[in-house]
Coordinates of C-alpha atoms and ligand atoms in Angstrom, one line a residue:
X1 CA 8.1 -22.4 13.0
X2 CA 11.5 -23.4 14.5
X3 CA 12.3 -24.9 17.9
X4 CA 15.8 -24.2 19.4
X5 CA 17.5 -25.8 22.4
X6 CA 15.4 -23.7 24.9
X7 CA 11.7 -23.2 24.9
X8 CA 12.5 -20.5 22.3
X9 CA 10.1 -20.5 19.3
X10 CA 10.4 -18.5 16.2
X11 CA 7.4 -17.6 14.1
X12 CA 7.6 -16.3 10.6
X13 CA 5.2 -13.6 9.2
X14 CA 5.3 -10.4 7.2
X15 CA 7.2 -7.4 8.5
X16 CA 4.6 -4.7 8.3
X17 CA 6.4 -1.9 10.3
X18 CA 10.1 -1.7 10.9
X19 CA 11.8 -2.0 14.3
X20 CA 12.2 -4.4 17.2
X21 CA 10.2 -4.6 20.4
X22 CA 10.9 -6.8 23.4
X23 CA 8.4 -7.2 26.1
X24 CA 5.3 -8.9 27.5
X25 CA 2.5 -10.1 25.2
X26 CA -1.1 -9.1 25.6
X27 CA -3.4 -11.5 23.9
X28 CA -6.6 -9.9 22.6
X29 CA -9.5 -12.3 23.1
X30 CA -12.5 -12.3 20.8
X31 CA -14.8 -13.8 23.4
X32 CA -18.5 -14.0 22.7
X33 CA -18.6 -13.7 18.9
X34 CA -16.8 -16.8 17.9
X35 CA -19.5 -19.3 18.6
X36 CA -22.9 -18.3 17.1
X37 CA -25.8 -20.6 17.7
X38 CA -29.0 -20.9 15.6
X39 CA -32.4 -20.4 17.2
X40 CA -35.8 -20.6 15.7
X41 CA -37.9 -17.4 16.2
X42 CA -41.6 -17.6 16.6
X43 CA -43.8 -15.7 14.3
X44 CA -45.0 -13.3 17.0
X45 CA -41.5 -12.3 18.1
X46 CA -40.2 -11.9 14.5
X47 CA -40.7 -8.2 14.5
X48 CA -38.8 -8.0 17.8
X49 CA -35.9 -9.9 16.4
X50 CA -35.6 -7.5 13.4
X51 CA -35.8 -4.6 15.8
X52 CA -33.0 -6.2 17.9
X53 CA -30.9 -6.4 14.7
X54 CA -31.6 -2.7 13.8
X55 CA -30.8 -1.6 17.3
X56 CA -27.4 -3.4 17.1
X57 CA -26.7 -1.7 13.8
X58 CA -27.5 1.7 15.1
X59 CA -25.4 1.1 18.2
X60 CA -22.5 0.1 16.0
X61 CA -23.1 3.2 13.9
X62 CA -22.9 5.4 17.1
X63 CA -19.8 3.6 18.2
X64 CA -18.1 4.3 14.9
X65 CA -19.1 7.9 14.9
X66 CA -17.7 8.3 18.4
X67 CA -14.5 6.7 17.2
X68 CA -14.2 9.2 14.3
X69 CA -14.7 12.1 16.7
X70 CA -12.2 10.7 19.2
X71 CA -9.5 10.0 16.6
X72 CA -6.2 11.7 17.6
X73 CA -4.9 14.3 15.2
X74 CA -2.0 12.2 13.9
X75 CA -4.5 9.5 12.8
X76 CA -7.2 11.8 11.3
X77 CA -6.0 11.0 7.8
X78 CA -6.9 7.4 8.3
X79 CA -10.4 8.1 9.7
X80 CA -12.1 7.6 6.3
X81 CA -11.9 3.8 6.9
X82 CA -14.6 4.3 9.6
X83 CA -16.8 6.2 7.2
X84 CA -16.5 3.1 4.9
X85 CA -17.6 0.9 7.8
X86 CA -20.5 3.2 8.5
X87 CA -21.6 3.0 4.9
X88 CA -21.2 -0.8 5.0
X89 CA -23.5 -1.0 8.1
X90 CA -26.4 0.1 6.0
X91 CA -25.3 -1.5 2.7
X92 CA -28.3 -3.3 1.1
X93 CA -26.2 -6.4 0.7
X94 CA -25.6 -6.7 4.4
X95 CA -28.4 -4.9 6.1
X96 CA -31.3 -5.7 3.8
X97 CA -30.3 -9.3 3.3
X98 CA -30.0 -10.0 7.0
X99 CA -33.4 -8.7 7.7
X100 CA -34.8 -10.7 4.8
X101 CA -33.0 -13.8 6.1
X102 CA -34.5 -13.4 9.6
X103 CA -38.0 -13.1 8.1
X104 CA -37.7 -15.9 5.6
X105 CA -35.8 -18.5 7.8
X106 CA -37.3 -17.4 11.1
X107 CA -33.9 -17.5 12.8
X108 CA -32.1 -15.3 15.3
X109 CA -30.4 -12.2 14.0
X110 CA -26.8 -13.5 14.9
X111 CA -27.3 -16.6 12.8
X112 CA -28.9 -14.6 9.9
X113 CA -26.0 -12.2 9.9
X114 CA -23.4 -14.9 10.0
X115 CA -25.0 -16.7 7.0
X116 CA -25.3 -13.5 5.0
X117 CA -21.7 -12.5 5.7
X118 CA -20.5 -16.0 4.7
X119 CA -22.4 -15.5 1.4
X120 CA -21.0 -12.1 0.7
X121 CA -17.5 -13.3 1.5
X122 CA -17.9 -16.1 -1.0
X123 CA -19.0 -13.6 -3.7
X124 CA -16.1 -11.2 -2.9
X125 CA -13.5 -14.0 -2.8
X126 CA -14.3 -15.0 -6.3
X127 CA -14.0 -11.5 -7.7
X128 CA -11.1 -10.9 -10.1
X129 CA -10.7 -7.4 -8.6
X130 CA -8.1 -7.6 -5.8
X131 CA -9.3 -4.2 -4.5
X132 CA -12.8 -5.6 -3.9
X133 CA -11.4 -8.9 -2.6
X134 CA -9.5 -7.0 0.0
X135 CA -12.8 -5.3 1.2
X136 CA -13.6 -8.7 2.8
X137 CA -11.6 -7.6 5.8
X138 CA -13.9 -4.5 6.2
X139 CA -17.0 -6.6 5.9
X140 CA -15.6 -8.9 8.7
X141 CA -14.9 -6.0 10.9
X142 CA -18.3 -4.6 10.5
X143 CA -20.1 -7.9 11.1
X144 CA -18.1 -8.5 14.2
X145 CA -19.1 -5.1 15.5
X146 CA -22.8 -5.8 14.9
X147 CA -22.4 -9.3 16.4
X148 CA -20.8 -7.9 19.5
X149 CA -23.7 -5.5 20.0
X150 CA -26.2 -8.3 19.3
X151 CA -24.8 -10.9 21.7
X152 CA -24.0 -8.1 24.2
X153 CA -20.5 -9.6 24.3
X154 CA -18.4 -7.4 26.4
X155 CA -15.7 -6.1 24.0
X156 CA -12.4 -6.7 25.7
X157 CA -11.7 -3.2 26.8
X158 CA -8.5 -2.4 25.0
X159 CA -8.6 1.1 26.4
X160 CA -7.9 -0.4 29.8
X161 CA -4.5 -1.7 28.9
X162 CA -2.4 0.1 31.5
X163 CA 1.1 -1.3 31.0
X164 CA 3.5 -1.4 28.0
X165 CA 2.7 -4.5 26.0
X166 CA 3.0 -6.1 22.6
X167 CA -0.5 -6.7 21.3
X168 CA -1.2 -10.2 19.9
X169 CA -4.5 -10.6 18.0
X170 CA -6.2 -12.6 15.4
X171 CA -6.7 -9.4 13.5
X172 CA -7.4 -5.8 14.7
X173 CA -10.2 -3.8 13.2
X174 CA -9.9 -0.1 12.9
X175 CA -12.4 0.2 15.7
X176 CA -10.2 -2.0 17.9
X177 CA -7.0 0.1 17.2
X178 CA -8.9 3.3 17.7
X179 CA -9.7 2.4 21.3
X180 CA -6.2 1.6 22.3
X181 CA -4.0 4.0 24.2
X182 CA -1.3 3.6 21.5
X183 CA 1.3 5.0 23.9
X184 CA 1.0 1.7 25.8
X185 CA 1.6 -0.4 22.7
X186 CA 5.2 -1.5 21.9
X187 CA 4.3 -3.7 19.0
X188 CA 1.5 -5.4 17.0
X189 CA 1.4 -9.1 16.2
X190 CA -1.5 -10.5 14.2
X191 CA -2.4 -13.9 12.7
X192 CA -4.1 -12.1 9.7
X193 CA -3.4 -8.8 8.0
X194 CA -0.6 -7.7 5.7
X195 CA 1.6 -4.8 5.0
X196 CA -1.3 -2.9 3.5
X197 CA -3.9 -3.7 6.2
X198 CA -5.1 -0.9 8.4
X199 CA -3.1 -2.0 11.4
X200 CA 0.0 -2.1 9.3
X201 CA -0.5 1.4 8.0
X202 CA -1.2 2.8 11.5
X203 CA 1.8 1.0 12.9
X204 CA 4.1 2.6 10.3
X205 CA 2.5 6.0 10.8
X206 CA 3.3 5.8 14.5
X207 CA 6.6 3.9 14.1
X208 CA 5.5 0.9 16.1
X209 CA 7.1 -2.4 15.1
X210 CA 4.5 -4.8 13.6
X211 CA 4.5 -8.4 12.3
X212 CA 1.4 -9.7 10.5
X213 CA 0.1 -12.7 8.7
X214 CA 1.6 -15.1 11.3
X215 CA -1.4 -17.4 11.2
X216 CA -0.7 -19.2 14.5
X217 CA 0.5 -16.4 16.8
X218 CA -2.7 -16.4 19.0
X219 CA -2.3 -20.1 19.5
X220 CA 1.3 -20.0 20.4
X221 CA 1.4 -16.9 22.6
X222 CA -0.3 -16.2 25.9
X223 CA -0.7 -13.0 27.9
X224 CA 2.5 -12.2 29.8
X225 CA 4.7 -14.4 27.7
X226 CA 8.0 -12.6 26.9
X227 CA 8.2 -12.1 23.2
X228 CA 10.3 -10.3 20.6
X229 CA 8.6 -8.7 17.6
X230 CA 11.0 -8.0 14.7
X231 CA 9.0 -5.9 12.3
X232 CA 12.0 -5.6 10.0
X233 CA 12.5 -9.3 9.5
X234 CA 8.9 -10.2 9.9
X235 CA 9.6 -12.7 12.8
X236 CA 8.4 -13.2 16.3
X237 CA 10.4 -15.0 19.0
X238 CA 8.4 -16.5 21.8
X239 CA 10.2 -17.3 25.2
X240 CA 13.5 -16.0 23.9
X241 CA 16.6 -17.2 25.7
X242 CA 18.8 -14.6 27.6
X243 CA 21.3 -14.8 24.8
X244 CA 18.7 -14.0 22.2
X245 CA 17.3 -11.1 24.2
X246 CA 20.8 -9.6 24.5
X247 CA 21.3 -9.9 20.8
X248 CA 18.0 -8.3 19.9
X249 CA 18.5 -5.5 22.5
X250 CA 21.7 -4.6 20.7
X251 CA 19.9 -4.6 17.4
X252 CA 17.1 -2.6 18.8
X253 CA 19.6 0.1 20.1
X254 CA 21.3 0.2 16.7
X255 CA 18.0 0.5 14.9
X256 CA 16.7 3.3 17.2
X257 CA 20.0 5.2 17.0
X258 CA 20.0 4.9 13.3
X259 CA 16.4 5.8 12.9
X260 CA 16.9 9.0 14.9
X261 CA 19.8 10.0 12.8
X262 CA 18.0 9.3 9.5
X263 CA 14.9 11.1 10.6
X264 CA 16.9 14.1 11.7
X265 CA 18.6 14.2 8.4
X266 CA 15.7 13.6 6.1
X267 CA 15.8 17.2 4.8
X268 CA 19.4 16.9 3.7
X269 CA 19.8 16.6 0.0
X270 CA 20.5 13.1 -1.4
X271 CA 23.8 13.5 -3.2
X272 CA 26.6 11.0 -3.6
X273 CA 30.1 11.7 -2.2
X274 CA 31.1 12.7 -5.8
X275 CA 28.2 15.1 -6.4
X276 CA 25.5 13.0 -8.2
X277 CA 22.2 14.5 -7.0
X278 CA 19.2 12.2 -6.7
X279 CA 15.7 13.6 -6.1
X280 CA 13.9 11.3 -3.7
X281 CA 10.2 11.7 -4.1
X282 CA 7.0 10.1 -2.7
X283 CA 4.3 8.0 -4.2
X284 CA 0.8 8.9 -3.1
X285 CA -2.6 7.4 -3.7
X286 CA -4.8 10.0 -2.0
X287 CA -4.4 13.8 -1.5
X288 CA -4.2 13.3 2.3
X289 CA -0.8 11.6 1.9
X290 CA 1.0 14.8 0.8
X291 CA 1.7 15.5 4.4
X292 CA 3.7 12.3 4.8
X293 CA 5.8 13.1 1.7
X294 CA 6.6 16.5 3.1
X295 CA 7.3 15.2 6.7
X296 CA 9.7 12.6 5.4
X297 CA 11.8 15.1 3.4
X298 CA 10.4 14.2 -0.1
X299 CA 11.7 16.3 -3.0
X300 CA 8.3 16.2 -4.6
X301 CA 5.7 13.6 -5.7
X302 CA 7.0 11.2 -8.3
X303 CA 3.8 9.2 -8.7
X304 CA 0.3 10.4 -7.8
X305 CA -1.9 7.3 -8.5
X306 CA -5.0 9.3 -9.3
X307 CA -7.2 6.3 -9.8
X308 CA -7.6 5.8 -6.1
X309 CA -9.8 8.8 -5.9
X310 CA -12.0 7.2 -8.5
X311 CA -11.9 3.8 -6.7
X312 CA -13.1 5.2 -3.4
X313 CA -16.0 7.0 -4.9
X314 CA -19.4 5.5 -5.9
X315 CA -19.5 7.4 -9.2
X316 CA -17.0 9.2 -11.4
X317 CA -15.8 12.3 -9.6
X318 CA -16.7 15.4 -11.5
X319 CA -14.2 18.0 -12.8
X320 CA -14.8 20.4 -9.9
X321 CA -14.1 17.7 -7.3
X322 CA -10.9 16.6 -9.2
X323 CA -9.7 20.1 -9.7
X324 CA -10.2 21.1 -6.1
X325 CA -8.2 18.1 -4.8
X326 CA -5.5 18.4 -7.5
X327 CA -5.1 22.1 -6.8
X328 CA -4.8 21.4 -3.1
X329 CA -2.0 18.8 -3.7
X330 CA 0.0 21.0 -6.0
X331 CA -0.3 24.0 -3.7
X332 CA 0.8 22.0 -0.7
X333 CA 3.8 20.6 -2.5
X334 CA 4.8 23.9 -4.2
X335 CA 7.5 24.7 -5.3
X336 CA 8.2 20.9 -5.6
X337 CA 6.8 19.0 -8.5
X338 CA 3.8 16.7 -8.5
X339 CA 3.6 13.9 -11.1
X340 CA 0.0 13.2 -12.0
X341 CA -0.3 9.8 -13.4
X342 CA -3.5 9.7 -15.4
X343 CA -6.2 7.1 -14.6
X344 CA -4.6 3.6 -14.4
X345 CA -8.0 1.9 -14.1
X346 CA -8.8 -1.8 -14.6
X347 CA -6.3 -4.7 -14.4
X348 CA -6.3 -5.1 -10.7
X349 CA -8.2 -1.8 -10.1
X350 CA -11.7 -2.2 -11.5
X351 CA -14.2 0.6 -11.0
X352 CA -17.3 -0.9 -9.4
X353 CA -19.5 1.7 -11.1
X354 CA -18.2 1.4 -14.6
X355 CA -17.9 -2.2 -15.7
X356 CA -18.3 -2.4 -19.5
X357 CA -20.5 -5.1 -20.8
X358 CA -17.8 -7.6 -21.4
X359 CA -15.7 -10.1 -19.5
X360 CA -11.9 -10.1 -19.5
X361 CA -10.2 -13.4 -19.0
X362 CA -6.9 -11.6 -18.4
X363 CA -7.6 -8.2 -17.0
X364 CA -3.9 -7.4 -16.6
X365 CA -3.6 -7.7 -20.4
X366 CA -7.0 -6.0 -21.0
X367 CA -8.5 -2.6 -21.3
X368 CA -6.4 -1.1 -18.6
X369 CA -4.9 2.4 -18.0
X370 CA -4.4 4.4 -21.2
X371 CA -6.3 1.9 -23.3
X372 CA -9.4 2.4 -21.1
X373 CA -8.9 6.2 -21.2
X374 CA -8.7 6.3 -25.0
X375 CA -11.7 4.1 -25.3
X376 CA -13.6 6.5 -23.1
X377 CA -12.3 10.0 -24.1
X378 CA -15.2 11.8 -22.4
X379 CA -14.2 10.4 -19.1
X380 CA -10.5 11.0 -19.8
X381 CA -11.0 14.6 -20.8
X382 CA -12.7 15.5 -17.5
X383 CA -9.5 14.4 -15.8
X384 CA -7.2 16.2 -18.3
X385 CA -9.2 19.4 -17.8
X386 CA -8.9 19.1 -14.0
X387 CA -5.1 18.6 -14.3
X388 CA -4.6 21.5 -16.7
X389 CA -6.6 23.8 -14.4
X390 CA -4.6 22.7 -11.4
X391 CA -1.4 23.3 -13.3
X392 CA -2.0 27.0 -13.1
X393 CA -1.6 26.8 -9.3
X394 CA 1.6 24.9 -8.9
X395 CA 4.3 22.7 -10.4
X396 CA 3.0 19.6 -12.1
X397 CA 3.7 17.2 -14.9
X398 CA 1.6 14.4 -16.5
X399 CA 2.5 10.7 -16.6
X400 CA 0.7 8.3 -18.9
X401 CA 0.4 4.7 -17.7
X402 CA 0.9 1.4 -19.7
X403 CA 2.1 2.9 -23.0
X404 CA 2.9 0.2 -25.5
X405 CA 2.2 2.1 -28.8
X406 CA 3.3 5.5 -30.1
X407 CA -0.2 6.4 -31.2
X408 CA -1.2 6.4 -27.5
X409 CA 1.1 9.3 -26.8
X410 CA -0.1 11.1 -29.9
X411 CA -3.7 10.6 -29.0
X412 CA -3.2 11.8 -25.4
X413 CA -1.5 14.9 -26.6
X414 CA -4.4 15.6 -29.0
X415 CA -6.9 15.1 -26.1
X416 CA -4.8 17.5 -24.0
X417 CA -5.0 20.1 -26.8
X418 CA -8.7 19.6 -27.0
X419 CA -9.1 19.9 -23.2
X420 CA -7.0 23.1 -23.3
X421 CA -9.1 24.5 -26.1
X422 CA -12.3 23.8 -24.3
X423 CA -11.0 25.4 -21.1
X424 CA -10.1 28.5 -23.1
X425 CA -13.5 28.6 -24.6
X426 CA -15.0 28.3 -21.1
X427 CA -12.8 31.2 -20.0
X428 CA -11.2 29.1 -17.2
X429 CA -7.7 29.5 -15.9
X430 CA -5.3 26.7 -17.0
X431 CA -1.8 26.0 -18.1
X432 CA -1.1 23.9 -21.2
X433 CA 2.7 24.1 -21.2
X434 CA 3.5 21.1 -18.9
X435 CA 5.8 18.2 -19.2
X436 CA 4.3 14.9 -20.4
X437 CA 6.0 11.6 -19.7
X438 CA 5.2 7.9 -20.0
X439 CA 5.4 5.0 -17.7
X440 CA 7.9 2.4 -19.0
X441 CA 6.2 -0.7 -17.7
X442 CA 5.4 -2.8 -20.8
X443 CA 8.3 -4.5 -22.6
X444 CA 7.2 -3.0 -25.9
X445 CA 7.9 0.5 -24.5
X446 CA 11.5 -0.6 -23.6
X447 CA 12.1 -1.8 -27.1
X448 CA 10.6 1.3 -28.6
X449 CA 12.3 3.7 -26.2
X450 CA 14.4 5.2 -29.0
X451 CA 11.3 6.1 -31.0
X452 CA 9.2 7.2 -28.0
X453 CA 11.9 9.3 -26.3
X454 CA 11.7 12.3 -28.8
X455 CA 7.9 12.3 -28.3
X456 CA 8.0 12.9 -24.5
X457 CA 9.7 14.8 -21.7
X458 CA 10.5 11.9 -19.4
X459 CA 10.3 8.2 -18.8
X460 CA 9.3 6.7 -15.5
X461 CA 10.1 3.1 -15.0
X462 CA 7.2 1.2 -13.4
X463 CA 9.1 -1.9 -12.3
X464 CA 6.1 -3.5 -10.6
X465 CA 4.4 -4.0 -14.0
X466 CA 7.6 -4.2 -16.0
X467 CA 8.6 -7.2 -14.0
X468 CA 5.1 -8.7 -14.2
X469 CA 4.9 -8.3 -18.0
X470 CA 8.5 -9.2 -18.8
X471 CA 8.8 -12.3 -16.6
X472 CA 5.2 -13.4 -17.1
X473 CA 4.5 -13.2 -13.4
X474 CA 1.1 -12.0 -12.1
X475 CA 2.2 -9.5 -9.5
X476 CA -0.7 -10.5 -7.2
X477 CA -0.3 -14.3 -7.4
X478 CA 1.3 -15.7 -4.3
X479 CA 2.3 -19.0 -6.1
X480 CA 4.8 -17.2 -8.3
X481 CA 5.8 -14.4 -5.9
X482 CA 9.2 -16.0 -5.3
X483 CA 10.0 -15.5 -9.0
X484 CA 9.2 -11.8 -8.9
X485 CA 12.7 -10.6 -8.9
X486 CA 13.9 -7.1 -9.8
X487 CA 17.4 -8.4 -10.1
X488 CA 16.5 -10.8 -12.9
X489 CA 19.1 -10.0 -15.6
X490 CA 16.4 -9.3 -18.1
X491 CA 15.1 -6.6 -15.9
X492 CA 18.5 -5.1 -15.1
X493 CA 19.2 -5.0 -18.9
X494 CA 15.9 -3.3 -19.6
X495 CA 16.5 -0.7 -17.0
X496 CA 19.9 -0.1 -18.5
X497 CA 18.7 0.2 -22.1
X498 CA 15.8 2.5 -21.1
X499 CA 18.1 4.8 -19.1
X500 CA 20.7 4.9 -21.9
X501 CA 18.0 5.9 -24.4
X502 CA 16.7 8.6 -22.1
X503 CA 20.2 10.0 -21.6
X504 CA 20.9 9.9 -25.4
X505 CA 17.7 11.9 -26.1
X506 CA 18.3 14.2 -23.1
X507 CA 15.0 13.5 -21.4
X508 CA 14.3 12.6 -17.7
X509 CA 14.6 9.1 -16.5
X510 CA 12.9 8.2 -13.2
X511 CA 11.7 5.1 -11.4
X512 CA 8.5 4.9 -9.4
X513 CA 8.1 1.1 -8.9
X514 CA 8.6 -0.5 -5.5
X515 CA 12.2 -1.2 -6.5
X516 CA 13.0 2.5 -5.9
X517 CA 12.2 2.3 -2.2
X518 CA 14.5 -0.6 -1.3
X519 CA 18.0 0.4 -0.3
X520 CA 19.3 -2.9 -1.6
X521 CA 18.8 -1.7 -5.2
X522 CA 19.9 1.9 -4.7
X523 CA 23.6 1.4 -5.9
X524 CA 22.3 -0.2 -9.1
X525 CA 19.8 2.6 -9.8
X526 CA 22.3 5.3 -9.1
X527 CA 24.8 3.5 -11.3
X528 CA 22.4 3.6 -14.1
X529 CA 22.3 7.4 -13.8
X530 CA 18.6 7.5 -12.6
X531 CA 18.1 11.0 -11.1
X532 CA 14.7 10.6 -9.5
X533 CA 13.5 7.8 -7.3
X534 CA 9.9 7.8 -6.1
X535 CA 8.5 5.5 -3.3
X536 CA 6.3 5.0 -0.3
X537 CA 6.9 8.3 1.7
X538 CA 8.1 6.4 4.8
X539 CA 11.1 5.0 3.0
X540 CA 12.3 8.4 1.7
X541 CA 14.7 9.1 4.6
X542 CA 16.5 5.8 4.4
X543 CA 16.9 6.1 0.6
X544 CA 18.3 9.6 0.9
X545 CA 20.7 8.3 3.5
X546 CA 21.7 5.4 1.3
X547 CA 22.4 7.7 -1.7
X548 CA 24.6 10.0 0.5
X549 CA 26.7 6.9 1.5
X550 CA 27.4 6.0 -2.2
X551 CA 30.0 7.1 -4.7
X552 CA 28.5 7.6 -8.2
X553 CA 31.6 6.5 -10.1
X554 CA 31.8 3.3 -8.0
X555 CA 28.1 2.6 -8.6
X556 CA 28.6 3.1 -12.4
X557 CA 31.6 0.7 -12.4
X558 CA 29.6 -1.8 -10.3
X559 CA 26.6 -1.6 -12.6
X560 CA 28.8 -2.1 -15.6
X561 CA 30.1 -5.3 -14.0
X562 CA 26.8 -6.8 -13.0
X563 CA 25.4 -6.2 -16.5
X564 CA 27.7 -9.0 -17.6
X565 CA 26.1 -11.5 -15.2
X566 CA 23.4 -13.9 -16.3
X567 CA 22.1 -15.0 -12.9
X568 CA 19.9 -13.0 -10.5
X569 CA 21.4 -14.7 -7.4
X570 CA 24.9 -13.8 -8.6
X571 CA 23.8 -10.2 -9.0
X572 CA 22.3 -10.2 -5.4
X573 CA 25.5 -11.7 -4.1
X574 CA 27.6 -9.0 -5.7
X575 CA 25.4 -6.3 -4.2
X576 CA 26.0 -7.9 -0.8
X577 CA 29.7 -8.2 -1.4
X578 CA 30.2 -4.6 -2.6
X579 CA 27.7 -2.8 -0.4
X580 CA 27.0 -5.4 2.3
X581 CA 28.4 -3.4 5.2
X582 CA 25.8 -0.7 4.3
X583 CA 22.9 -3.2 4.3
X584 CA 23.9 -4.7 7.7
X585 CA 23.3 -1.3 9.1
X586 CA 20.3 -0.5 7.0
X587 CA 18.3 -3.5 7.4
X588 CA 19.5 -5.1 10.6
X589 CA 20.2 -8.4 9.0
X590 CA 18.9 -11.7 10.3
X591 CA 20.5 -13.4 13.3
X592 CA 22.1 -16.2 11.3
X593 CA 24.1 -13.8 9.1
X594 CA 25.2 -11.8 12.1
X595 CA 26.6 -14.9 13.6
X596 CA 28.6 -15.5 10.5
X597 CA 26.5 -18.5 9.4
X598 CA 24.5 -18.6 6.2
X599 CA 20.9 -17.7 6.4
Ligands
PEP601 C1 4.5 0.1 -11.5 O1 3.9 -0.6 -12.2 O2 5.7 -0.1 -11.2 C2 3.9 1.3 -10.9 C3 4.6 2.2 -10.2 O3 2.5 1.4 -11.0 P1 1.4 0.6 -10.2 O4 2.1 -0.1 -9.1 O5 0.4 1.6 -9.8 O6 0.9 -0.3 -11.3
MG602 MG1 2.0 0.0 -13.1

């Protein structure tokens, strides 16, 4: 927080959706469900209390069903979150335990629910699996919905907002966002949430600026306060001075103009001024996201994280289910290519329904990805069969995660042959002749790239894990997040040596880690001769635009120079010096830099 000479106040959070909005705040009040009191229930009214709880659950269920039905077309793809909430309503852990608590402790339903939820949160918080940890938010949203129906608290009617405002809330549940007339919303500001929270995803889908994780926004902002939400920088300015408003209006105009141009041009090929062509592809987690890749001008799917379909299920999906969704994805993308990364399970993505009978102290270094698949070949083969069958319907290739040994490649190829033979024996249509590549995300694979290259068709650099494993930084640990730096010279050198080895052996070299989707790094990646970049679909247009503004020879020369540097900060400075003008336009740099002062 920062106080300037006026009443102006700057709050710092996480930029969850790009863009700037300036306008009046609307503070969403969570009246009624904040303070829950405990009452003792008499024996004779106990059944009634339980009935009251069940009625509130069923009312919540009806509300969620109504929300699904009323979801506008453009948000349909996100409606599965409500299905999750409906499932949670009747989850044994929540539903059964609350009823048991009312009966045992003879207390009111609100209190019982509050206690049960506190307990569930405690269990989830202590889980190693970050996916499950993140489900706490869903549990909170569901319990709030039931509570509201229990206490009869009038939900603030967000549907009644009839003027253009910037919404300020502690957090917004999917049910909250679904009620709002989104045309009235200029921006989202929340105390909680993150880039990957539901509101963040919706905001990006609709192009509404959003700043989340501000912690104190609801205490600092009142309804009708004038505020500025800068979703690019992740900042909020409360009571901005006239000078600040003018400055941000200018930035807003530039941002909007630029966005319009970039969006209009997203189907134009990404080629540097001297003819180096880069394929800009999308990363997807679920089949529904194919549309976003196509709509943003993606040249294909460079990373399909197939594990998410397993994570959202309650049991292993069968071959028919996998085949149908894979076939759908390849058909929708045809003639462009889809890169199926085989199951990257465990580490931070544990399957609830298949936890082996052992404990891992360091799951990131444990039985993850290809290691898991080779230990469970029967599970792996179901996926391989589904992929080979889908290959007959489109253009796909296979990518194996977390390779650190040559035998893992050999073994996967053997299982692919076995899968193909079994498909032939079953008389099913399939295609065996497909490219097989490996993720380069473990330092051992970088060092062994010369030996591995002849065994595969392409390398795909997974910088998220490569940085984690090389710099010894847990990618999910906030304490060391500041050290997670793609420009660390060790990483730059690794990218260089892997790219060189791929070129030498004439195989593909791609990148699908987060680094690919940040225009700051594009000159470096182009300079290394990387021909395919794969990223969050929404960043495809800006990366295509960035590539078009570069010159390949200059990037090569630049990359050669920075490879001599031993300091990440120095590399970042050189990027700014050489391509800075481009970033000022791309990212709408922070106020201090615009004014010529250091940030
Ligand atoms: C990576 O590690 O860079 C990568 C793309 O894979 P994931 O983020 O799914 O581990
Ligand atoms: Mg990875």
